[in-house]
Short mmCIF file of C-alpha atoms in Angstrom, two decimals:
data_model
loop_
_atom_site.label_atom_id
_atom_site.label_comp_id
_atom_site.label_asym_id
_atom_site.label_seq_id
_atom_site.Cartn_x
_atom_site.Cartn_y
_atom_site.Cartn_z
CA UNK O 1 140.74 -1.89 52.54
CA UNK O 2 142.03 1.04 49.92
CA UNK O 3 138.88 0.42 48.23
CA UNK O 4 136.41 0.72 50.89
CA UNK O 5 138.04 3.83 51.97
CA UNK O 6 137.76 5.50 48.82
CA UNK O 7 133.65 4.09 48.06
CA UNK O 8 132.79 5.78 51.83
CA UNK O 9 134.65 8.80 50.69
CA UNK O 10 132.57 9.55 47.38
CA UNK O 11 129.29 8.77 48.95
CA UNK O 12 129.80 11.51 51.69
CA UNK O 13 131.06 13.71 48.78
CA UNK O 14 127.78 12.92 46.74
CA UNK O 15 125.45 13.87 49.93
CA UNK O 16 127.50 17.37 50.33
CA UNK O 17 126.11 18.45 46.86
CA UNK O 18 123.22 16.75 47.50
CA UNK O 19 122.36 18.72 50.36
CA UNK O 20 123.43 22.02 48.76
CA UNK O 21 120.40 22.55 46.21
CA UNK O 22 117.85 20.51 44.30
CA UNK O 23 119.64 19.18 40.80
CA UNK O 24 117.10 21.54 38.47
CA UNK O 25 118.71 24.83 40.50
CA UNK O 26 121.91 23.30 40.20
CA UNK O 27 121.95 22.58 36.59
CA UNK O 28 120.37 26.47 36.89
CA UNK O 29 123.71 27.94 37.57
CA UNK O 30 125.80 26.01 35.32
CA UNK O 31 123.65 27.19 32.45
CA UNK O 32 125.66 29.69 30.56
CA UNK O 33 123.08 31.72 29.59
CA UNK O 34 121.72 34.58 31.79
CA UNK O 35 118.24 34.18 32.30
CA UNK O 36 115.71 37.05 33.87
CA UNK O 37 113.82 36.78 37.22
CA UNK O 38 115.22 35.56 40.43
CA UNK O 39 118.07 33.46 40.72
CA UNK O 40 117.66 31.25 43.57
CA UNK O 41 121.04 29.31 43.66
CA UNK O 42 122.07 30.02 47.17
CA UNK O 43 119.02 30.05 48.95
CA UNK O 44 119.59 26.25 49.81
CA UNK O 45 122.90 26.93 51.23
CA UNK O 46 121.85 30.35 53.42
CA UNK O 47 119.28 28.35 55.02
CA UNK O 48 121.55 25.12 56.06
CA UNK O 49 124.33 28.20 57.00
CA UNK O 50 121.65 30.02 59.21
CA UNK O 51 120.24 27.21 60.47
CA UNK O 52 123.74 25.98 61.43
CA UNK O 53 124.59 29.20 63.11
CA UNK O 54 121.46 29.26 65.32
CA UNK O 55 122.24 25.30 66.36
CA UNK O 56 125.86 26.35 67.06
CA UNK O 57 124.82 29.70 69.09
CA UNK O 58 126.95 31.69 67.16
CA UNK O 59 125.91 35.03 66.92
CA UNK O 60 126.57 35.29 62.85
CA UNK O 61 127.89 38.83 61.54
CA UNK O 62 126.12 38.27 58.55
CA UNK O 63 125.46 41.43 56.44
CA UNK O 64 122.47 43.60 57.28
CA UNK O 65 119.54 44.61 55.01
CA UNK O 66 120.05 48.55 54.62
CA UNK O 67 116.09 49.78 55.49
CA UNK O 68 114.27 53.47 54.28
CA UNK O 69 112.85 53.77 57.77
CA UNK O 70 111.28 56.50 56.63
CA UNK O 71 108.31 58.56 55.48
CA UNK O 72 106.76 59.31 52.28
CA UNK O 73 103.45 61.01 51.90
CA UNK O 74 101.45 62.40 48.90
CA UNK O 75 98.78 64.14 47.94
CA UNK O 76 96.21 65.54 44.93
CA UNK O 77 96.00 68.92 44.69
CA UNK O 78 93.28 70.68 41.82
CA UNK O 79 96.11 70.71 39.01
CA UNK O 80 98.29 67.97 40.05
CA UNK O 81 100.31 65.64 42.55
CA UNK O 82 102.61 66.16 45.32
CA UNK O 83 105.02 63.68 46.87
CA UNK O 84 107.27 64.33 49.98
CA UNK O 85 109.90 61.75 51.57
CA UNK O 86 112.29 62.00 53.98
CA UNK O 87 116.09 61.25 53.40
CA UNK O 88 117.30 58.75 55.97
CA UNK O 89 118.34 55.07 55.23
CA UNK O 90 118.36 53.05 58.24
CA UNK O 91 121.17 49.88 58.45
CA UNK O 92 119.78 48.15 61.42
CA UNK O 93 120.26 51.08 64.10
CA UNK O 94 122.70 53.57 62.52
CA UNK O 95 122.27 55.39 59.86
CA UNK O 96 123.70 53.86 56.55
CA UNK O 97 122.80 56.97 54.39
CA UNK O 98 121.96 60.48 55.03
CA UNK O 99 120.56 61.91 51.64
CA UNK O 100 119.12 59.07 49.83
CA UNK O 101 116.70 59.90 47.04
CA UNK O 102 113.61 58.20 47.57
CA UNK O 103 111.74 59.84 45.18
CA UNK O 104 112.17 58.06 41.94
CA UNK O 105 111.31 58.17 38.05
CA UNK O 106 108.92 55.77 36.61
CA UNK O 107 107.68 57.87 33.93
CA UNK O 108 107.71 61.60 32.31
CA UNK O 109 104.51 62.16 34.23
CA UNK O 110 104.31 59.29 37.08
CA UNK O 111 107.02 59.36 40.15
CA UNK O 112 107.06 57.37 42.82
CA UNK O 113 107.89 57.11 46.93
CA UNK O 114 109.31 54.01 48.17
CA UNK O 115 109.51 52.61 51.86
CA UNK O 116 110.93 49.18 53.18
CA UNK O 117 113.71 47.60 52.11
CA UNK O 118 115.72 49.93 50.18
CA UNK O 119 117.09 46.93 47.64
CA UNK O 120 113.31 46.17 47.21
CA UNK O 121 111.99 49.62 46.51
CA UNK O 122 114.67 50.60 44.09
CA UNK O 123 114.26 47.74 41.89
CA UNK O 124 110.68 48.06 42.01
CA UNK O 125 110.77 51.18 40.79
CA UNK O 126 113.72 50.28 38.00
CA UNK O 127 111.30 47.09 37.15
CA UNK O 128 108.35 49.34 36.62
CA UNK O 129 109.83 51.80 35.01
CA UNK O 130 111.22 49.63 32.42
CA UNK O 131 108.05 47.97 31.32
CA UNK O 132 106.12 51.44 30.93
CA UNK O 133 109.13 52.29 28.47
CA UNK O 134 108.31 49.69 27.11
CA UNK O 135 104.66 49.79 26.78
CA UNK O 136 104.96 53.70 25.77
CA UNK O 137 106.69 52.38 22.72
CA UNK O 138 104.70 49.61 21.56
CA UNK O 139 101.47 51.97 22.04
CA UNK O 140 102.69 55.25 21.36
CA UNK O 141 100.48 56.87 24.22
CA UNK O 142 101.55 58.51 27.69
CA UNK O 143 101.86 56.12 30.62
CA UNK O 144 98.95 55.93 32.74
CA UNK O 145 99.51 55.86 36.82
CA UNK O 146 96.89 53.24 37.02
CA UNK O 147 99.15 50.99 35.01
CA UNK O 148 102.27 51.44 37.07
CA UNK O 149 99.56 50.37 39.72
CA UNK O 150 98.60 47.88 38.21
CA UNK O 151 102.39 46.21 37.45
CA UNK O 152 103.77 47.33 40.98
CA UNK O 153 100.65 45.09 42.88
CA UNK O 154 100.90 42.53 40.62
CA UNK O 155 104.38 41.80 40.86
CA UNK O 156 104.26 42.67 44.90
CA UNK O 157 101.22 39.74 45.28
CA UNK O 158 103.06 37.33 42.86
CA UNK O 159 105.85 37.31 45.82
CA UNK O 160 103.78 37.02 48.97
CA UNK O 161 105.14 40.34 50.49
CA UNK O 162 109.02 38.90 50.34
CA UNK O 163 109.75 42.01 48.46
CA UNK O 164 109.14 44.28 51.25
CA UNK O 165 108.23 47.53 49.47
CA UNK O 166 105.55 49.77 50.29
CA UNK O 167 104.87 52.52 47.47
CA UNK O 168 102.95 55.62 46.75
CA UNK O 169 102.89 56.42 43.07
CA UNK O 170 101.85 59.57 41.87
CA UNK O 171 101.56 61.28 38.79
CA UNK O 172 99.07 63.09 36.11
CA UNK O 173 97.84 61.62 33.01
CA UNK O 174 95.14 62.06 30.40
CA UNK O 175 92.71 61.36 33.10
CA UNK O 176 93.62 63.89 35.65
CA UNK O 177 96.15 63.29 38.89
CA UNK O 178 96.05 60.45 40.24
CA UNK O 179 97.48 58.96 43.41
CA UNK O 180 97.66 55.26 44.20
CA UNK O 181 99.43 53.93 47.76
CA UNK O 182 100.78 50.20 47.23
CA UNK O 183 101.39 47.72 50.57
CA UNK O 184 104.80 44.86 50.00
CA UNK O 185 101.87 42.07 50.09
CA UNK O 186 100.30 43.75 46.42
CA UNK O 187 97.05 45.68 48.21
CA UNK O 188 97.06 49.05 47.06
CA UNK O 189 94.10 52.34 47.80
CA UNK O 190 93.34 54.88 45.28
CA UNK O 191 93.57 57.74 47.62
CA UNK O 192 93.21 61.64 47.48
CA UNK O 193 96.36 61.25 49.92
CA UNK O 194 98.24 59.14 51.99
CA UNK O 195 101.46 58.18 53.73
CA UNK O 196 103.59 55.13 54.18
CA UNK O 197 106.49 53.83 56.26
CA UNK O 198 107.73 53.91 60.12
CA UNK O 199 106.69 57.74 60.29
CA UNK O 200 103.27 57.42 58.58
CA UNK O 201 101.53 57.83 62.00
CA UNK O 202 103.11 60.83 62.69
CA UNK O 203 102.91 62.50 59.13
CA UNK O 204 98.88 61.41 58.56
CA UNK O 205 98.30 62.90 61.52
CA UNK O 206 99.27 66.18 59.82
CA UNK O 207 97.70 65.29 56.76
CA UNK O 208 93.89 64.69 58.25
CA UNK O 209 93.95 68.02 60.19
CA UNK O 210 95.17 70.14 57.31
CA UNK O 211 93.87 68.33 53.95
CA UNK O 212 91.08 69.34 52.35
CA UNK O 213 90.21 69.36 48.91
CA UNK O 214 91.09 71.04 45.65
CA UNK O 215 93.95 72.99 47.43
CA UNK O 216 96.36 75.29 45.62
CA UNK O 217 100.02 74.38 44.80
CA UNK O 218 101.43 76.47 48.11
CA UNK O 219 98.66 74.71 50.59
CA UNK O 220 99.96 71.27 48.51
CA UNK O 221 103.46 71.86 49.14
CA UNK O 222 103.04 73.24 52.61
CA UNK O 223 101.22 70.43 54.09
CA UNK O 224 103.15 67.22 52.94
CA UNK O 225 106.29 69.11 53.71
CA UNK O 226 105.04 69.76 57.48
CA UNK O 227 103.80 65.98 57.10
CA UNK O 228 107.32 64.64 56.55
CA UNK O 229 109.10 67.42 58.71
CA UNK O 230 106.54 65.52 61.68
CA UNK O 231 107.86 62.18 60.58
CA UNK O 232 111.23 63.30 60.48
CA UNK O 233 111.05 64.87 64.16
CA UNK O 234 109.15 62.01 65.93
CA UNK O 235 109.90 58.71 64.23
CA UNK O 236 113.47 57.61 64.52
CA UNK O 237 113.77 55.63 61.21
CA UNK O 238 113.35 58.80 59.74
CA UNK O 239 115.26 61.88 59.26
CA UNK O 240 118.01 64.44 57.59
CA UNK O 241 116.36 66.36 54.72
CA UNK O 242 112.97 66.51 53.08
CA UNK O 243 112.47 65.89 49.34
CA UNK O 244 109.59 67.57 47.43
CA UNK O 245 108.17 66.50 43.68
CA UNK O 246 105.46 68.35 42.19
CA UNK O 247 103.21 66.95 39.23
CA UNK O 248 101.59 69.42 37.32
CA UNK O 249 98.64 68.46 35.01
CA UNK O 250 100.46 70.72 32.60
CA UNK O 251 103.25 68.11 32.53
CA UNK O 252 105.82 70.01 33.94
CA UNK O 253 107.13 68.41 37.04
CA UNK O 254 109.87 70.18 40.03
CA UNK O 255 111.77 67.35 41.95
CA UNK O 256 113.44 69.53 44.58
CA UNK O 257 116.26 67.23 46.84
CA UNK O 258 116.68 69.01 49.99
CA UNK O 259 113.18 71.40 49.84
CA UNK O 260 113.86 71.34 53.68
CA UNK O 261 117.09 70.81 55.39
CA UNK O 262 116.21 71.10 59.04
CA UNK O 263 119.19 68.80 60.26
CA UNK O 264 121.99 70.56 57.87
CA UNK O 265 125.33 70.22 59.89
CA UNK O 266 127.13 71.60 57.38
CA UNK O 267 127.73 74.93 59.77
CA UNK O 268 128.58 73.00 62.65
CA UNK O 269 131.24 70.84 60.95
CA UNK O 270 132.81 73.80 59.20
CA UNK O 271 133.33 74.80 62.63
CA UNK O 272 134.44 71.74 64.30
CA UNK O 273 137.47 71.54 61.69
CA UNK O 274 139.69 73.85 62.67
CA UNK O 275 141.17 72.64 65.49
CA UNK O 276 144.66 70.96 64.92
CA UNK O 277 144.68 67.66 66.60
CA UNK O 278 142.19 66.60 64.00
CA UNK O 279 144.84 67.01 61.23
CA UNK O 280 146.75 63.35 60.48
CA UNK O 281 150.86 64.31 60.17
CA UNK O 282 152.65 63.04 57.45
CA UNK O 283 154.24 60.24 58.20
CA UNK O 284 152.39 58.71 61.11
CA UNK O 285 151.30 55.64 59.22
CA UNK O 286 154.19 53.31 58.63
CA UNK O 287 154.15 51.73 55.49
CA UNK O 288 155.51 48.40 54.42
CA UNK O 289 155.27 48.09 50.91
CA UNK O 290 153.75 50.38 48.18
CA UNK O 291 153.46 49.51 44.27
CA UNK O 292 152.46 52.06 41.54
CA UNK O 293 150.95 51.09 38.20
CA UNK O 294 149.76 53.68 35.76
CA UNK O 295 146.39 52.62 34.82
CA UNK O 296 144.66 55.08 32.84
CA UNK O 297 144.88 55.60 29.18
CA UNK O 298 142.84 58.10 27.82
CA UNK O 299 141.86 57.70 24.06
CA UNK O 300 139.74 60.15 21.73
CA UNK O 301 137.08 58.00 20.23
CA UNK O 302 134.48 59.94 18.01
CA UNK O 303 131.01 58.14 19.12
CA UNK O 304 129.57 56.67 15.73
CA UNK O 305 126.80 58.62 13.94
CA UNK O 306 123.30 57.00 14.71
CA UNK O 307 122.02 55.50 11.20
CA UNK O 308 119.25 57.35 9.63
CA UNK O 309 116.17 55.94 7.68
CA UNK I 1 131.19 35.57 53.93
CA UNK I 2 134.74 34.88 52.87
CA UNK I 3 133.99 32.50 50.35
CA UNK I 4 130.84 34.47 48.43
CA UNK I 5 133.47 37.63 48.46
CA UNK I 6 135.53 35.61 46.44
CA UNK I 7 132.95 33.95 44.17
CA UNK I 8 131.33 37.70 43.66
CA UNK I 9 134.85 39.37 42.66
CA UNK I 10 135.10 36.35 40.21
CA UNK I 11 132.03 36.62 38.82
CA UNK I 12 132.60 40.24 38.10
CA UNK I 13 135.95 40.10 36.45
CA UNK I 14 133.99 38.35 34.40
CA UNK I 15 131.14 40.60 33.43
CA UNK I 16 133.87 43.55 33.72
CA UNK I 17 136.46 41.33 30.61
CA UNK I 18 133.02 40.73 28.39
CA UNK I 19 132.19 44.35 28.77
CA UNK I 20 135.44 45.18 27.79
CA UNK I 21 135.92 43.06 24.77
CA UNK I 22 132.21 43.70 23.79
CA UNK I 23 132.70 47.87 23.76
CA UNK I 24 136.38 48.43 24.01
CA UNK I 25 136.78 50.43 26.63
CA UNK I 26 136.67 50.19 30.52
CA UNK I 27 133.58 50.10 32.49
CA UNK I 28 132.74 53.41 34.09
CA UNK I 29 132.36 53.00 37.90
CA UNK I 30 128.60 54.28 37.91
CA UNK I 31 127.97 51.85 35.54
CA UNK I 32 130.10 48.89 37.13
CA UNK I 33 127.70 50.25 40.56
CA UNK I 34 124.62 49.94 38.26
CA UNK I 35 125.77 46.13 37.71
CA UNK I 36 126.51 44.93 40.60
CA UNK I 37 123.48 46.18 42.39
CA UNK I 38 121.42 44.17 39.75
CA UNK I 39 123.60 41.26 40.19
CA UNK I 40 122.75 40.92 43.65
CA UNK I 41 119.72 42.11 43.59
CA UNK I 42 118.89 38.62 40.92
CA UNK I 43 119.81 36.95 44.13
CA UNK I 44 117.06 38.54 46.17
CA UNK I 45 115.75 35.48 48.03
CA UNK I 46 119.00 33.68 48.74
CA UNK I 47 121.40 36.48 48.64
CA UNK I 48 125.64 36.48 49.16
CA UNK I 49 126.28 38.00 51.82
CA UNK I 50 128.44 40.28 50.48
CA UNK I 51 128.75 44.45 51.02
CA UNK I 52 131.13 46.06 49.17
CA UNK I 53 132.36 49.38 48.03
CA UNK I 54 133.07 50.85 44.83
CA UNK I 55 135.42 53.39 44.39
CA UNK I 56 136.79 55.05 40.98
CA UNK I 57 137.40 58.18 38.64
CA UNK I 58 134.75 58.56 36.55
CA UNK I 59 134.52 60.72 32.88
CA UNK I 60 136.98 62.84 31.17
CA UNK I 61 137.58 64.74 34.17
CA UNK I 62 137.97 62.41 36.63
CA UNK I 63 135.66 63.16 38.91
CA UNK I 64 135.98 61.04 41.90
CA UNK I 65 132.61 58.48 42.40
CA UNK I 66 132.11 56.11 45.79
CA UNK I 67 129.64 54.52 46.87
CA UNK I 68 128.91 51.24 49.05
CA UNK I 69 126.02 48.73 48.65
CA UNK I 70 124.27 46.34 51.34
CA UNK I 71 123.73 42.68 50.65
CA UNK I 72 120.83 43.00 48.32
CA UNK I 73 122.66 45.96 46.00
CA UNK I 74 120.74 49.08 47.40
CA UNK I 75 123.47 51.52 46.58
CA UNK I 76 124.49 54.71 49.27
CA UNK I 77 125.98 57.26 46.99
CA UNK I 78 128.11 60.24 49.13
CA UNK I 79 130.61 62.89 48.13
CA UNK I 80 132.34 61.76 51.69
CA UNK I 81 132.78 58.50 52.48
CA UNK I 82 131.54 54.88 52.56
CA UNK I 83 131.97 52.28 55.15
CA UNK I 84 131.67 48.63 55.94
CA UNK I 85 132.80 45.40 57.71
CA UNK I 86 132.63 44.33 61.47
CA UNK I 87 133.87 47.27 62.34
CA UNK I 88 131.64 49.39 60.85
CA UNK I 89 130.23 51.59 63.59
CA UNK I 90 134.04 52.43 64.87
CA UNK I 91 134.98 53.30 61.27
CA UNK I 92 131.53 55.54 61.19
CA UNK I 93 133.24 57.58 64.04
CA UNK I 94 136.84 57.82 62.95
CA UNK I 95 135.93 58.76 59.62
CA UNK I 96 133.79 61.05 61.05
CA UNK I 97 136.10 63.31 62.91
CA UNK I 98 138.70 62.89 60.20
CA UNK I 99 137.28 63.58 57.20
CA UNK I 100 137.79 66.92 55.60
CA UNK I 101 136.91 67.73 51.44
CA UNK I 102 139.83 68.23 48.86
CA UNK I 103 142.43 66.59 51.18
CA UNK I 104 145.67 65.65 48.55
CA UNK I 105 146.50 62.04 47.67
CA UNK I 106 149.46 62.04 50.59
CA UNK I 107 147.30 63.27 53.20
CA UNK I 108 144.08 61.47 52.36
CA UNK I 109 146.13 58.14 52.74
CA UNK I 110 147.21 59.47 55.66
CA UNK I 111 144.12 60.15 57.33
CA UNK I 112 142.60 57.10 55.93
CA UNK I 113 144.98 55.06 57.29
CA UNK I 114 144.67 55.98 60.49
CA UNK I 115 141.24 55.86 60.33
CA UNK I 116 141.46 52.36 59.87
CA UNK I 117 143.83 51.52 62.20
CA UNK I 118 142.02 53.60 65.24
CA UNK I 119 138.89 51.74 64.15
CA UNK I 120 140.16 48.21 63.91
CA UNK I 121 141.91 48.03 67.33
CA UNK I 122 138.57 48.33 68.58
CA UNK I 123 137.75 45.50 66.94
CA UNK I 124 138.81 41.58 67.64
CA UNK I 125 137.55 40.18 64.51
CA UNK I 126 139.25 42.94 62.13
CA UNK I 127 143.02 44.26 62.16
CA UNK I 128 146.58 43.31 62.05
CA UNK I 129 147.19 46.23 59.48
CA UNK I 130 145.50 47.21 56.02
CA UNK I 131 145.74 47.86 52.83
CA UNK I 132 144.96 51.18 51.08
CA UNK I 133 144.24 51.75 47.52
CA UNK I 134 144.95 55.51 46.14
CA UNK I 135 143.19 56.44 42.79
CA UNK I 136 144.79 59.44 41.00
CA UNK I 137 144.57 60.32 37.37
CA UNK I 138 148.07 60.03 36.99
CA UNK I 139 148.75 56.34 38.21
#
């Protein structure tokens, strides 16, 4: 009897790990080693848990994906690029940030606007930025926006449009300025200009009245920041502040955070303050144990000298 | 998820003890940020369900840094405050009202504290009390 007990025992144990993952991602996560890419240990387990959830009715409270609701818009100008975004990041229907950049650096010369998921567009833009580092290195020449293109829809079509990121990548190279928009399933326009995310409706709208071509710098400037200023007022996944980047064909480039600050409650709040009721007393919180530790220990360390050839 | 919040605070003591016998020093909190946005980020398609805060001095100066992450490591960096949890949306308000810059260590635990507590007896999955961690230079 003590026997059979302990045989049914293992075998239900064996068909819990079983169930878990396939043995090759198993043996995945056991391997010391970090490896690049995707790691896709748990993805067994967050089906069978969601799957579970949904049989059971319960209403999980399973973290949410933080979103760029947002608008981003760019255009050519005659000596250059301009790209506008908005500064609201959307965590289901509140706002999880007010001022996020998302305007980012790929290269000296080549920026780029990111809307989706806000995990995805980051990392896209980390991933491509990277590899034209990179690539600048090994051939010694500026980067080239059709090559961040070129990474950015290849690596979007290799997943299938699971990395939800829709792009615009600007910037100015030997060529000339160039402007290249970029949808999560790896389809991407070479356009004179363009807009993406929730508020693109609203802020091409602006665009195909105003745009025409070989415009100066101000007319540039002026237009994509009315384009994102009309996202910003009629699309709710977008909002707060409006970020400008210019790309000059002379190289130079001005990333302004905050070019527009239409929503700034900064005046407001200042004035909201004063009143006293909003003031915690000492004392109110009652407090059942407390520890102190000193933690810091600041040493001088002189950085060593690079070696020189 | 209980369970990955323990298996992610494992897993970064440990990349937090090899960076610290591999350069010698502590990990800065931007950079610590930096690494564990990547780390969940390698779990893209299968993610822990996870969203935490990080909260430190930072440099010679000690220049306060926060900022909070969702699942997949996309990082919300503020000079005000961070919030998450099941009561997320009640802390959004209290923390809201309270908040005011340059606030010293005794009030800011304080206000904090009773940020928490308003929020969380709004709340039946969160409360019964908290814990509060102060960071000053000097302990």
């Amino acid at each position: 009897k003590v026997l059979n007990v302990i045989f049914t025992v293992n075998l239900t144990h064996l068909k819990m790990i079983e169930d878990s993952a396939p043995l090759f991602i198993r043996e995945q996560a056991l391997n010391p080693k970090p490896q690049g890419g995707f790691n896709f240990e748990n993805w067994h387990r967050n089906e069978r848990l969601q799957n579970e959830f949904r049989a059971k009715g319960i209403s999980s409270n399973l973290p949410k994906v933080m979103l760029t609701g947002t608008t981003i818009c760019g255009c050519v100008y005659k000596d250059g690029v301009v790209l506008g975004a908005d500064t609201r990041a959307t965590g289901g229907s509140e706002v999880a940030d007010k001022n996020c950049e998302k305007i980012g650096y790929i290269a000296p010369n080549i920026y780029c606007g990111g809307a989706g998921t806000a995990g995805d567009t980051f990392q896209m833009k980390k991933l491509v930025s990277s590899q034209l580092d990179l690539l600048r290195l090994s051939t010694g020449t500026q980067s080239r926006v059709v090559t961040a293109n070129t990474i950015l829809k290849q690596q979007l079509f290799k997943h299938q449009g699971h990395i939800s990121a829709a792009l615009i990548v600007g910037g100015v190279d030997c060529t000339g300025p160039h402007l290249y928009n970029i949808y999560p399933h790896g389809s991407s326009n070479k356009v004179p200009f363009c807009t993406m995310g929730s508020g693109s409706l609203a802020a091409i709208s602006v665009m195909e009245s105003t745009y025409k071509p070989d415009m100066t710098e101000e007319e540039a400037v002026e237009m994509a920041k009315e384009a994102i200023l009309s996202g910003i007022f009629n699309d709710l996944g977008s909002g707060s502040n409006c970020d400008i980047t210019i790309i000059r064909c002379s190289g130079e480039v001005t990333r302004t955070r905050g070019f527009e600050k239409p929503n700034d409650t900064k005046l407001l709040r200042d004035k909201i303050r004063h009143p006293k009721e909003l003031v915690v007393p000492s004392g109110s919180t009652k407090v059942l144990e407390s520890s102190f530790l000193k933690y810091i220990d600041v040493q001088d360390v002189t950085a060593p000298e690079p070696m020189m050839i | 998820l209980a369970s990955d919040v323990m298996t992610v605070q494992q897993k970064l003591e440990l990349q937090t003890s090899m960076y610290k016998l591999q350069e010698h020093r502590d990990m800065k909190p931007s950079v610590f940020n930096n690494m564990l946005s990547s780390f969940l980020y390698a779990r893209r398609f299968g993610p822990y369900f996870v969203e935490p805060l990080v909260a430190g001095l930072e440099g010679p100066d000690n220049k306060p840094f926060i900022s909070g992450q969702d699942l997949l490591g996309a990082s919300v960096f503020t000079d005000d405050f961070v919030v998450c949890g099941t009561s997320e949306q009640e802390l959004f308000g209290t923390c809201e009202s309270f908040f005011k810059p340059n606030l010293e260590p005794d009030e800011l635990f304080e206000t904090i504290a009773q940020c928490m507590l308003a929020a969380v007896d709004r709340d039946c999955l969160a409360g019964w009390g908290g814990v509060v961690h102060i960071l000053t230079p000097e302990k």
